[in-house]
XYZ file of C-alpha atoms in Angstrom:
703
model
C 6.057 -79.893 20.387
C 4.447 -80.042 23.821
C 3.728 -76.283 23.703
C 2.091 -76.616 20.288
C -0.089 -79.494 21.492
C -1.149 -77.552 24.593
C -2.024 -74.495 22.475
C -4.020 -76.647 20.073
C -5.922 -78.237 22.944
C -6.662 -74.799 24.487
C -7.981 -73.367 21.203
C -10.042 -76.486 20.602
C -11.531 -76.142 24.090
C -12.404 -72.476 23.457
C -13.920 -73.342 20.088
C -15.933 -76.154 21.654
C -17.194 -73.794 24.379
C -18.157 -71.168 21.847
C -19.824 -73.693 19.581
C -21.704 -75.020 22.600
C -23.124 -71.519 23.176
C -24.369 -71.248 19.601
C -27.520 -73.343 18.973
C -27.315 -75.955 16.267
C -27.679 -74.195 12.931
C -30.020 -75.971 10.509
C -28.464 -76.736 7.144
C -31.031 -74.548 5.403
C -29.649 -71.446 7.224
C -26.013 -72.481 7.228
C -25.239 -70.476 4.130
C -26.763 -67.337 5.697
C -24.419 -67.682 8.668
C -21.482 -68.318 6.365
C -22.209 -65.029 4.572
C -22.244 -63.192 7.888
C -18.944 -64.774 8.985
C -17.280 -63.826 5.688
C -18.525 -60.228 5.993
C -17.353 -60.143 9.607
C -13.838 -61.169 8.548
C -13.825 -58.507 5.826
C -14.977 -55.856 8.276
C -12.456 -56.559 11.048
C -9.758 -56.694 8.401
C -10.582 -53.159 7.295
C -7.418 -50.960 7.579
C -8.855 -48.573 10.182
C -10.169 -51.470 12.321
C -7.505 -54.164 12.068
C -5.169 -52.323 14.481
C -7.940 -51.476 16.952
C -8.138 -54.616 19.111
C -10.962 -53.435 21.450
C -13.115 -52.500 18.454
C -12.405 -55.824 16.734
C -13.370 -57.706 19.899
C -16.526 -55.636 20.224
C -17.538 -56.334 16.614
C -16.869 -60.073 16.895
C -18.796 -60.339 20.164
C -21.755 -58.397 18.740
C -21.843 -60.483 15.550
C -21.799 -63.715 17.559
C -24.500 -62.547 19.977
C -26.805 -61.441 17.154
C -26.407 -64.747 15.312
C -27.035 -66.594 18.565
C -30.107 -64.462 19.408
C -31.680 -65.091 16.012
C -31.127 -68.849 16.137
C -32.139 -69.314 19.795
C -35.259 -67.114 19.710
C -38.183 -69.545 19.797
C -40.641 -66.725 19.062
C -39.207 -66.295 15.569
C -40.443 -68.375 12.645
C -38.008 -69.801 10.126
C -38.911 -67.046 7.671
C -38.291 -64.382 10.308
C -34.930 -65.936 11.151
C -34.007 -65.833 7.451
C -35.139 -62.214 7.353
C -32.999 -61.080 10.298
C -29.931 -63.047 9.203
C -30.218 -61.473 5.762
C -30.720 -58.034 7.315
C -27.732 -58.416 9.625
C -25.543 -59.518 6.734
C -26.752 -56.474 4.784
C -25.797 -54.334 7.773
C -22.183 -55.567 7.669
C -22.048 -54.881 3.919
C -23.512 -51.365 4.339
C -21.015 -50.607 7.116
C -18.119 -51.550 4.852
C -19.524 -49.383 2.064
C -19.982 -46.506 4.515
C -16.342 -46.793 5.608
C -15.157 -46.908 2.014
C -17.134 -43.777 1.095
C -16.208 -41.987 4.359
C -19.878 -41.773 5.329
C -19.168 -43.203 8.771
C -16.159 -43.236 11.060
C -14.554 -46.463 12.362
C -15.719 -45.636 15.900
C -19.325 -45.613 14.636
C -19.182 -49.237 13.484
C -20.020 -50.628 16.932
C -22.790 -47.999 17.232
C -24.326 -49.224 13.962
C -24.344 -52.842 15.139
C -25.763 -52.021 18.584
C -28.453 -49.770 17.057
C -29.428 -52.517 14.607
C -29.641 -54.965 17.494
C -31.950 -52.658 19.451
C -34.150 -52.005 16.402
C -34.283 -55.741 15.598
C -35.311 -56.692 19.142
C -37.984 -53.972 19.182
C -39.291 -54.833 15.732
C -39.399 -58.574 16.460
C -41.855 -57.796 19.267
C -44.086 -55.902 16.837
C -43.232 -52.540 18.436
C -42.356 -49.178 16.812
C -38.584 -48.916 16.223
C -38.530 -45.254 15.039
C -37.187 -44.054 18.419
C -33.990 -46.061 17.798
C -33.429 -44.285 14.459
C -34.201 -40.851 15.911
C -31.628 -41.349 18.676
C -28.808 -41.905 16.185
C -27.128 -39.564 13.698
C -28.078 -39.513 10.030
C -25.209 -41.772 8.947
C -26.075 -44.556 11.380
C -29.816 -44.229 10.786
C -29.355 -44.314 7.003
C -27.313 -47.528 7.231
C -29.980 -49.207 9.352
C -32.727 -48.328 6.873
C -30.522 -49.361 3.938
C -30.536 -52.955 5.251
C -34.230 -53.169 4.209
C -34.907 -55.071 7.452
C -37.558 -52.725 8.839
C -39.818 -51.974 5.889
C -42.745 -53.762 7.547
C -42.310 -52.034 10.918
C -45.019 -49.550 11.912
C -42.333 -46.909 12.492
C -40.510 -47.361 9.175
C -42.245 -44.459 7.429
C -41.603 -42.109 10.344
C -37.961 -43.234 10.499
C -37.433 -42.726 6.777
C -39.059 -39.286 6.894
C -36.982 -38.320 9.930
C -33.734 -39.248 8.167
C -34.747 -37.053 5.223
C -35.515 -34.171 7.603
C -32.173 -34.483 9.427
C -30.316 -34.767 6.131
C -31.939 -31.538 4.922
C -31.125 -29.782 8.197
C -27.497 -30.894 7.977
C -27.183 -29.903 4.289
C -29.304 -26.761 3.812
C -27.745 -26.000 0.438
C -28.800 -29.388 -0.984
C -32.389 -29.601 0.277
C -33.997 -29.926 -3.157
C -31.460 -32.507 -4.339
C -32.104 -34.585 -1.191
C -35.865 -34.425 -1.640
C -35.625 -35.195 -5.341
C -33.706 -38.410 -4.606
C -36.657 -39.713 -2.579
C -38.648 -40.304 -5.752
C -42.286 -41.257 -5.189
C -41.712 -41.509 -1.429
C -41.611 -37.717 -1.222
C -45.348 -37.487 -1.846
C -46.067 -39.043 1.586
C -43.170 -37.542 3.530
C -44.662 -35.908 6.617
C -41.980 -33.193 6.699
C -41.847 -32.379 2.978
C -44.339 -29.497 3.072
C -42.588 -27.660 5.895
C -39.149 -28.291 4.351
C -40.269 -26.936 0.959
C -42.014 -23.896 2.447
C -38.853 -23.037 4.404
C -36.775 -23.593 1.250
C -39.062 -21.264 -0.719
C -38.333 -18.419 1.700
C -34.621 -19.138 1.823
C -33.934 -19.983 -1.826
C -37.017 -19.448 -3.948
C -35.107 -19.877 -7.194
C -34.006 -23.370 -6.206
C -37.635 -24.356 -5.596
C -38.638 -22.687 -8.880
C -36.106 -24.803 -10.794
C -37.728 -28.025 -9.550
C -41.341 -26.864 -9.591
C -41.930 -27.414 -13.318
C -40.027 -30.701 -13.522
C -42.098 -33.796 -14.477
C -41.028 -35.534 -11.283
C -42.524 -36.572 -7.977
C -40.870 -33.565 -6.338
C -42.281 -31.219 -8.972
C -45.783 -32.566 -8.299
C -45.214 -32.259 -4.568
C -44.267 -28.583 -4.903
C -47.358 -27.929 -7.017
C -49.566 -29.556 -4.370
C -48.491 -27.380 -1.441
C -51.174 -24.932 -0.343
C -48.980 -22.033 0.733
C -49.202 -18.612 -1.023
C -45.464 -18.259 -1.719
C -45.038 -21.829 -2.960
C -48.199 -21.484 -5.057
C -46.768 -18.368 -6.722
C -43.513 -20.194 -7.441
C -45.413 -23.150 -8.896
C -47.542 -20.843 -11.052
C -44.565 -18.950 -12.489
C -42.631 -22.163 -13.093
C -45.334 -23.367 -15.494
C -45.407 -20.114 -17.486
C -43.291 -19.898 -20.639
C -42.194 -16.403 -19.654
C -41.927 -17.233 -15.946
C -38.305 -16.082 -15.784
C -39.416 -12.535 -16.570
C -41.905 -12.540 -13.702
C -39.743 -14.387 -11.177
C -37.550 -11.355 -10.217
C -40.764 -9.707 -8.977
C -41.742 -12.734 -6.845
C -41.494 -10.842 -3.564
C -43.711 -8.023 -4.827
C -46.205 -10.492 -6.312
C -46.329 -12.603 -3.142
C -46.817 -9.575 -0.875
C -49.404 -8.015 -3.213
C -47.340 -4.918 -3.951
C -47.567 -5.507 -7.695
C -49.955 -7.370 -9.958
C -48.941 -9.767 -12.669
C -50.825 -7.604 -15.176
C -48.393 -4.754 -14.488
C -45.459 -6.884 -15.631
C -46.997 -8.633 -18.640
C -47.013 -5.619 -21.053
C -43.289 -5.034 -20.377
C -42.082 -8.488 -21.411
C -41.827 -7.907 -25.216
C -38.309 -6.996 -26.362
C -39.309 -3.499 -27.487
C -40.349 -2.776 -23.881
C -37.000 -3.770 -22.362
C -36.221 -0.245 -21.160
C -39.546 -0.018 -19.328
C -38.962 -3.485 -17.885
C -35.582 -2.209 -16.644
C -37.297 0.815 -15.116
C -39.732 -1.431 -13.236
C -36.851 -3.515 -11.900
C -35.119 -0.378 -10.596
C -38.347 0.903 -9.037
C -39.008 -2.474 -7.380
C -35.422 -2.661 -6.114
C -35.637 0.748 -4.419
C -38.888 -0.358 -2.747
C -37.169 -3.531 -1.579
C -34.294 -1.605 -0.006
C -36.740 0.627 1.843
C -38.523 -2.448 3.213
C -35.216 -4.048 4.258
C -34.421 -0.927 6.287
C -37.809 -1.335 7.976
C -36.909 -4.892 8.980
C -38.766 -6.842 6.290
C -37.267 -10.084 4.996
C -37.434 -10.481 1.236
C -37.791 -13.545 -0.943
C -35.887 -13.933 -4.225
C -33.940 -10.697 -3.654
C -30.940 -12.195 -5.464
C -33.102 -13.013 -8.491
C -34.111 -9.386 -8.957
C -30.533 -8.165 -8.592
C -29.324 -10.840 -11.015
C -31.895 -9.837 -13.630
C -31.201 -6.162 -13.056
C -27.460 -6.651 -13.535
C -28.091 -8.753 -16.630
C -30.125 -5.931 -18.197
C -27.560 -3.330 -17.113
C -24.955 -5.235 -19.102
C -27.070 -6.280 -22.096
C -28.986 -3.040 -22.610
C -26.489 -0.377 -21.607
C -22.915 -1.241 -20.627
C -22.134 -3.456 -23.613
C -23.697 -0.868 -25.922
C -21.861 2.216 -24.680
C -18.611 0.295 -24.252
C -18.918 -1.003 -27.811
C -19.234 2.569 -29.103
C -16.073 3.734 -27.333
C -14.528 4.915 -30.586
C -17.544 7.102 -31.360
C -16.518 10.650 -30.514
C -20.012 12.167 -30.611
C -21.449 11.759 -27.108
C -25.074 12.097 -28.214
C -24.643 9.023 -30.430
C -22.578 6.935 -28.037
C -24.798 7.573 -25.010
C -28.149 7.727 -26.807
C -29.498 4.764 -24.828
C -28.907 6.635 -21.582
C -30.714 9.788 -22.646
C -34.122 8.957 -21.170
C -32.967 7.386 -17.929
C -33.392 8.905 -14.482
C -30.468 9.580 -12.111
C -31.522 6.513 -10.075
C -31.446 4.271 -13.161
C -28.049 5.632 -14.185
C -26.855 5.021 -10.613
C -27.721 1.310 -10.833
C -25.920 1.046 -14.178
C -22.833 2.473 -12.468
C -22.841 0.198 -9.411
C -23.965 -3.043 -11.077
C -21.905 -2.566 -14.226
C -18.803 -1.241 -12.444
C -16.588 -4.240 -13.148
C -17.107 -3.986 -16.911
C -17.542 -0.242 -17.519
C -14.892 1.410 -19.637
C -13.466 4.540 -18.069
C -14.908 6.772 -20.768
C -18.310 5.119 -20.365
C -18.404 6.365 -16.778
C -16.487 9.656 -16.818
C -17.825 10.889 -20.159
C -21.309 9.368 -20.080
C -22.903 7.977 -16.941
C -21.434 10.317 -14.327
C -21.978 13.668 -16.113
C -25.499 12.550 -17.054
C -26.276 11.805 -13.391
C -25.151 15.301 -12.392
C -27.011 16.877 -15.307
C -30.277 15.041 -14.659
C -30.215 15.808 -10.943
C -30.738 19.445 -11.881
C -31.240 21.391 -8.670
C -31.091 18.249 -6.543
C -27.875 17.267 -4.760
C -25.958 14.024 -5.023
C -27.053 13.273 -1.455
C -30.641 13.505 -2.751
C -29.709 10.779 -5.223
C -28.427 8.524 -2.430
C -31.648 9.190 -0.521
C -33.746 8.282 -3.582
C -32.042 4.864 -3.780
C -32.177 4.491 0.029
C -28.348 4.325 0.158
C -28.391 1.045 -1.766
C -24.811 0.148 -2.809
C -23.661 3.620 -1.746
C -20.258 2.283 -0.674
C -19.854 0.726 -4.101
C -20.715 4.014 -5.826
C -18.214 5.927 -3.680
C -15.589 3.309 -4.581
C -16.421 3.601 -8.297
C -16.226 7.391 -8.134
C -12.882 7.127 -6.336
C -11.529 4.657 -8.886
C -12.410 7.044 -11.704
C -11.199 10.160 -9.854
C -14.660 11.731 -9.681
C -15.257 11.302 -5.935
C -14.162 14.822 -5.019
C -16.595 16.191 -7.592
C -19.409 13.908 -6.385
C -18.959 15.061 -2.780
C -18.866 18.711 -3.843
C -22.450 18.390 -5.111
C -23.872 17.775 -1.622
C -23.862 19.730 1.662
C -20.605 19.398 3.585
C -22.197 17.866 6.684
C -23.983 15.293 4.517
C -20.813 14.365 2.657
C -19.159 13.903 6.046
C -21.934 11.558 7.149
C -21.602 9.381 4.055
C -17.825 9.232 4.188
C -17.910 8.269 7.880
C -20.384 5.501 7.016
C -18.114 4.476 4.153
C -15.284 3.842 6.617
C -17.280 1.850 9.180
C -17.362 -1.925 9.730
C -14.437 -2.688 7.415
C -13.162 -5.398 9.749
C -16.558 -7.132 9.663
C -16.577 -7.527 5.876
C -15.795 -11.012 4.474
C -13.054 -9.646 2.176
C -10.601 -6.728 2.053
C -12.452 -5.140 -0.863
C -14.210 -2.488 1.258
C -10.983 -1.556 3.054
C -9.103 -1.217 -0.238
C -11.959 0.945 -1.550
C -11.513 3.239 1.466
C -7.764 3.464 0.866
C -8.320 4.268 -2.810
C -10.979 6.843 -1.988
C -8.696 8.490 0.568
C -5.901 8.826 -1.970
C -8.243 10.501 -4.474
C -9.465 13.187 -2.022
C -7.678 16.540 -2.050
C -9.912 18.247 0.509
C -7.849 18.370 3.723
C -10.912 18.624 5.984
C -12.408 15.485 4.398
C -9.115 13.619 4.806
C -9.038 14.578 8.493
C -12.642 13.467 8.925
C -11.836 10.041 7.472
C -8.710 9.710 9.594
C -10.702 10.553 12.721
C -13.222 7.829 11.905
C -10.465 5.325 11.091
C -8.698 6.043 14.375
C -11.835 5.248 16.368
C -11.159 1.595 15.510
C -7.386 1.418 16.007
C -7.733 -1.645 18.199
C -8.391 -3.513 14.947
C -5.208 -4.453 13.074
C -6.888 -3.605 9.770
C -7.850 -0.096 10.899
C -4.426 0.425 12.503
C -2.725 -0.386 9.208
C -5.151 1.820 7.289
C -4.374 4.668 9.696
C -0.625 4.256 9.185
C -0.931 4.256 5.411
C -3.351 7.170 5.175
C -1.308 9.223 7.638
C 1.868 8.530 5.694
C 0.067 9.537 2.496
C -1.070 12.861 3.952
C 2.074 13.782 5.860
C 4.478 12.073 3.456
C 6.331 10.602 6.424
C 7.708 7.249 7.495
C 7.523 7.527 11.257
C 6.057 4.079 11.824
C 8.251 1.024 11.211
C 5.589 -0.630 9.064
C 5.078 2.344 6.779
C 8.794 3.113 6.755
C 9.589 -0.344 5.384
C 6.590 -0.330 3.097
C 7.264 3.064 1.556
C 10.935 2.212 1.139
C 9.910 -0.943 -0.738
C 7.590 0.900 -3.122
C 9.505 4.155 -3.410
C 12.010 2.690 -5.841
C 12.967 -0.349 -7.886
C 16.528 -1.571 -7.635
C 18.100 -2.416 -10.960
C 19.534 -5.563 -9.369
C 16.005 -6.646 -8.431
C 14.941 -6.236 -12.056
C 17.825 -8.202 -13.583
C 17.246 -11.788 -14.706
C 19.700 -14.702 -14.692
C 21.481 -13.215 -17.700
C 22.024 -9.996 -15.700
C 19.745 -8.128 -18.073
C 16.487 -6.275 -17.460
C 13.702 -7.501 -19.726
C 10.489 -5.611 -20.432
C 7.581 -7.295 -22.173
C 4.789 -5.314 -23.839
C 1.383 -6.702 -24.814
C -0.059 -5.139 -27.969
C -3.453 -5.879 -29.555
C -4.557 -5.902 -33.166
C -7.052 -3.056 -33.405
C -6.425 0.217 -35.263
C -5.036 1.968 -32.176
C -2.751 -0.981 -31.427
C -0.975 -0.713 -34.760
C -0.460 3.049 -34.367
C 0.886 2.743 -30.812
C 3.197 -0.111 -31.827
C 4.701 1.932 -34.662
C 5.137 4.906 -32.332
C 6.961 2.655 -29.865
C 9.386 1.381 -32.537
C 10.051 4.915 -33.827
C 10.686 6.285 -30.319
C 13.734 4.006 -29.955
C 15.153 4.821 -33.366
C 18.090 6.653 -31.787
C 21.698 6.271 -30.767
C 22.310 3.614 -28.122
C 19.440 1.360 -29.225
C 18.939 -1.322 -31.848
C 15.860 -3.067 -33.221
C 15.553 -6.726 -34.223
C 12.329 -7.648 -36.003
C 10.891 -11.174 -36.144
C 7.685 -12.414 -37.814
C 5.563 -12.222 -34.667
C 7.524 -9.899 -32.384
C 10.199 -7.243 -32.176
C 13.097 -6.828 -29.739
C 14.396 -3.356 -28.921
C 17.600 -3.469 -26.901
C 20.273 -1.112 -25.637
C 23.638 -1.465 -27.292
C 25.295 -1.785 -23.891
C 23.275 -4.965 -23.277
C 21.597 -3.776 -20.077
C 17.982 -3.896 -21.264
C 15.755 -5.568 -23.852
C 12.138 -4.660 -24.650
C 10.028 -7.329 -26.374
C 6.734 -6.497 -28.053
C 4.424 -8.763 -30.015
C 3.222 -7.570 -33.420
C -0.327 -6.106 -33.273
C -1.698 -8.422 -35.968
C -5.376 -8.565 -36.973
C -7.525 -9.108 -33.871
C -10.500 -10.343 -35.919
C -8.618 -13.531 -36.723
C -6.935 -13.544 -33.281
C -3.552 -13.189 -34.951
C -2.504 -10.746 -32.212
C -3.004 -13.513 -29.656
C -1.039 -15.886 -31.880
C 1.795 -13.352 -31.925
C 1.705 -13.126 -28.127
C 1.829 -16.916 -27.844
C 4.776 -17.020 -30.232
C 6.670 -14.476 -28.122
C 5.828 -16.420 -24.951
C 7.209 -19.605 -26.500
C 10.399 -17.819 -27.612
C 11.050 -16.311 -24.175
C 10.415 -19.662 -22.529
C 12.735 -21.514 -24.894
C 15.532 -18.979 -24.314
C 14.803 -18.908 -20.552
C 14.273 -15.155 -20.694
C 12.209 -13.877 -17.763
C 10.632 -10.405 -18.050
C 10.579 -8.441 -14.792
C 8.476 -5.582 -16.191
C 5.108 -6.103 -17.907
C 3.459 -3.314 -19.903
C -0.151 -3.438 -21.144
C -0.507 -1.338 -24.325
C -4.143 -1.727 -25.248
C -7.669 -0.665 -24.384
C -9.224 -1.651 -21.054
C -11.249 -4.451 -22.620
C -7.986 -6.250 -23.427
C -6.544 -5.751 -19.942
C -7.947 -8.961 -18.454
C -6.035 -10.999 -21.034
C -2.775 -9.225 -20.210
C -3.316 -9.607 -16.460
C -4.021 -13.335 -16.885
C -0.624 -13.677 -18.595
C 1.430 -11.963 -15.877
C 4.075 -14.212 -14.366
C 4.583 -14.328 -10.605
C 8.148 -13.057 -11.053
C 7.006 -9.635 -12.335
C 8.450 -6.737 -10.329
C 6.563 -3.947 -12.101
C 3.304 -3.891 -14.046
C 2.337 -0.839 -16.084
C -1.330 -0.912 -17.055
C -1.553 1.647 -19.821
C -5.287 1.200 -20.392
C -8.207 3.286 -19.201
C -9.202 2.464 -15.640
C -6.279 0.103 -15.149
C -6.384 1.028 -11.457
C -9.393 -1.260 -11.044
C -7.244 -4.296 -11.882
C -4.971 -3.961 -8.831
C -6.292 -6.979 -6.918
C -6.172 -9.168 -10.040
C -2.572 -8.123 -10.744
C -1.507 -8.758 -7.169
C -3.058 -12.210 -7.292
C -0.822 -13.057 -10.256
C 2.338 -11.371 -8.932
C 2.171 -10.809 -5.141
C 5.416 -8.812 -4.932
C 4.934 -6.525 -7.910
C 4.599 -2.759 -8.033
C 1.838 -1.299 -10.213
C 1.387 1.895 -12.193
C -2.117 2.554 -13.497
C -4.507 5.345 -14.378
C -7.746 6.065 -12.529
C -9.287 7.533 -15.656
C -8.294 7.525 -19.308
C -4.966 5.960 -20.224
C -3.124 7.870 -22.933
C -0.624 6.486 -25.423
C 1.623 9.540 -25.189
C 1.843 9.163 -21.390
C 2.506 5.424 -21.552
C 5.225 5.982 -24.161
C 6.874 8.685 -22.057
C 6.770 6.493 -18.930
C 8.273 3.552 -20.777
C 10.995 5.799 -22.183
C 11.878 7.196 -18.742
C 12.026 3.706 -17.224
C 14.066 2.263 -20.108
C 16.580 5.126 -20.168
C 17.075 4.911 -16.400
C 17.823 1.190 -16.662
C 20.055 1.744 -19.715
C 22.185 4.037 -17.536
C 22.447 1.307 -14.910
C 20.497 3.315 -12.330
C 17.765 2.345 -9.875
C 14.252 3.603 -10.655
C 13.196 6.178 -8.047
C 9.519 6.947 -8.549
C 9.538 10.482 -7.141
C 12.286 11.354 -9.620
C 10.421 9.703 -12.494
C 7.200 11.569 -11.633
C 9.082 14.873 -11.391
C 10.666 14.308 -14.796
C 7.307 13.313 -16.312
C 5.625 16.469 -15.002
C 8.355 18.556 -16.592
C 8.310 16.650 -19.880
C 4.549 16.425 -20.484
C 2.545 19.406 -21.667
C -1.113 20.367 -22.010
C -3.729 17.577 -21.940
C -1.062 14.920 -21.473
C 0.209 16.637 -18.319
C -3.355 16.943 -17.016
C -4.078 13.274 -17.797
C -0.885 12.218 -16.025
C -2.379 13.391 -12.709
C -4.676 10.353 -12.888
C -1.687 7.971 -13.003
C -0.912 6.664 -9.514
C 2.761 6.030 -8.660
C 3.581 2.979 -6.505
C 4.474 5.077 -3.453
C 0.991 6.654 -3.451
C -0.960 3.480 -4.172
C -2.144 2.881 -0.619
C -4.874 0.455 -1.743
C -2.224 -1.861 -3.152
C -0.013 -1.374 -0.087
C -2.936 -2.340 2.154
C -3.577 -5.514 0.180
C 0.073 -6.529 0.271
C 0.732 -5.763 3.904
C -2.465 -7.085 5.469
C -2.196 -10.402 3.623
C 1.380 -10.769 4.840
C 0.442 -10.252 8.520
């Protein structure tokens, strides 16, 4: 009892002392102080502050001192005291909101209060408080301005503009969004012109998108007297501005007139418009090599790629079943080698194998006439030359491409192809080099590439590439890494392939076009023999060995026009899931334009993926993303049904016998079994133990 009384007396004494320090608060401002006290309690009770005793003490002391300063300052009128109490209360509310939205850190709370105090003292004297804002970071400065306490200060405009500038500098990718949020204030922002001019050089398309908007920012852009911004503003107001915008750099620098572009905008002039884009692009690349910095370079490339797809790739891909080349490739007939080159490099991801190997590539060689392929690379100023080499390698035409240029020149380009792989943001370039290496049969060229690779052996990426390429050439396993790697891809253990039911399951994806139905029937007929049985369901068929070691499931190739083939695939997926049947081998039995759908359906448990489509080799990275541990068999050129059927048969019969799959044995058997065109086409199929691009992806990611 005595202790409690003593404690009560001590607290009362402290309270009395504290109250004595605070001037008497008039009733008319009592509520304002009450609001501040309530906000103070909420703030120090915030989870990240409640455990931090020094910070809590600092906040409480600062709140008390600011209340005391406002009430005891005889120079302030009653209205001014109301103003600063309201502003300080707003500060505490804004701080809490900033903490909630993670716009400020707990340790910045005291900074906010001290900065407000300094700005308040300065402003109360009628002085410029902008220096206080400029000394703090954007978060603190924004909170101070959000209190609306300094709108009548002579430095308010400068402070507000400075916060906008710092915000833009801190968030360069959101400059236009930040400026747009300023509303009418942007018209008087002292930094807006310089920010927008800089943005026009860095991201002209972003400025273009806002330039025609009926907003304060749109008007601001239109008002800027700078040649580049004026061009952007002019094009933004034109109905056909998007057709002119890819040429912005040439228009701005005076290298082309707007009257040159205008006649090419009608749809019937699309080929000539494409030609102008290619011509302008080659000029751009030449200027880049001279050290010029371009504006809207991405816009031209985007438009060029769009036309490549819309005018050419989609057309020649769509005519893939047309056997007469003059009909299928009619749209390419009038194009120059340079224009065909850009179709190849910008349309590479979507080109069907036959579109490249039967159309684009032979036309390039034909149209070059007496010129060499190195002349072609010179004409495009080596633009995307690494991409073209990779495309040629993927389609097994690289050796031919290099043979059409002087040997010393081909050496120069291949050495350049190998350089700076470890500086690239992704492994794509390194995988391209590995793929290109595996497609070269010229020993001297292989040695040249190896020499260049070995110059960079201090890099782990180059060291691995050296090991893999050397193993490929010498067919050895001297290094521990390649020894393990080649052992892992040289065979597939039957135990690895078995599922929980101790059975190996193969799943095939068929599609409902004319070829799909024929291939499906051929598959069923090929297993109409002793030791195998067939069970047919409405949407799929199971072919299994009578000894129970293997089952092959295939969806029915129903009409693709009504997407019934996809319905059949979904039905088979549901059945396998319900029965807890996990396929370890996935086989794509359709054209290349269906391959993406098959790849997207691959389960991570897949141990082998056979891409039977044309150009399936280009899907390696996508397959590995779905199933990191899988092996892949794919063709670099045209996939053939007879080859895919023979491969499937060899794999199935090996498993039916209870044996491991050894790829060298399988390839030897296939070369004996296949005859004529099929045997020739099989040379474009890459076995797992020779797929050094895939090995590089797997191994480097695992390091």
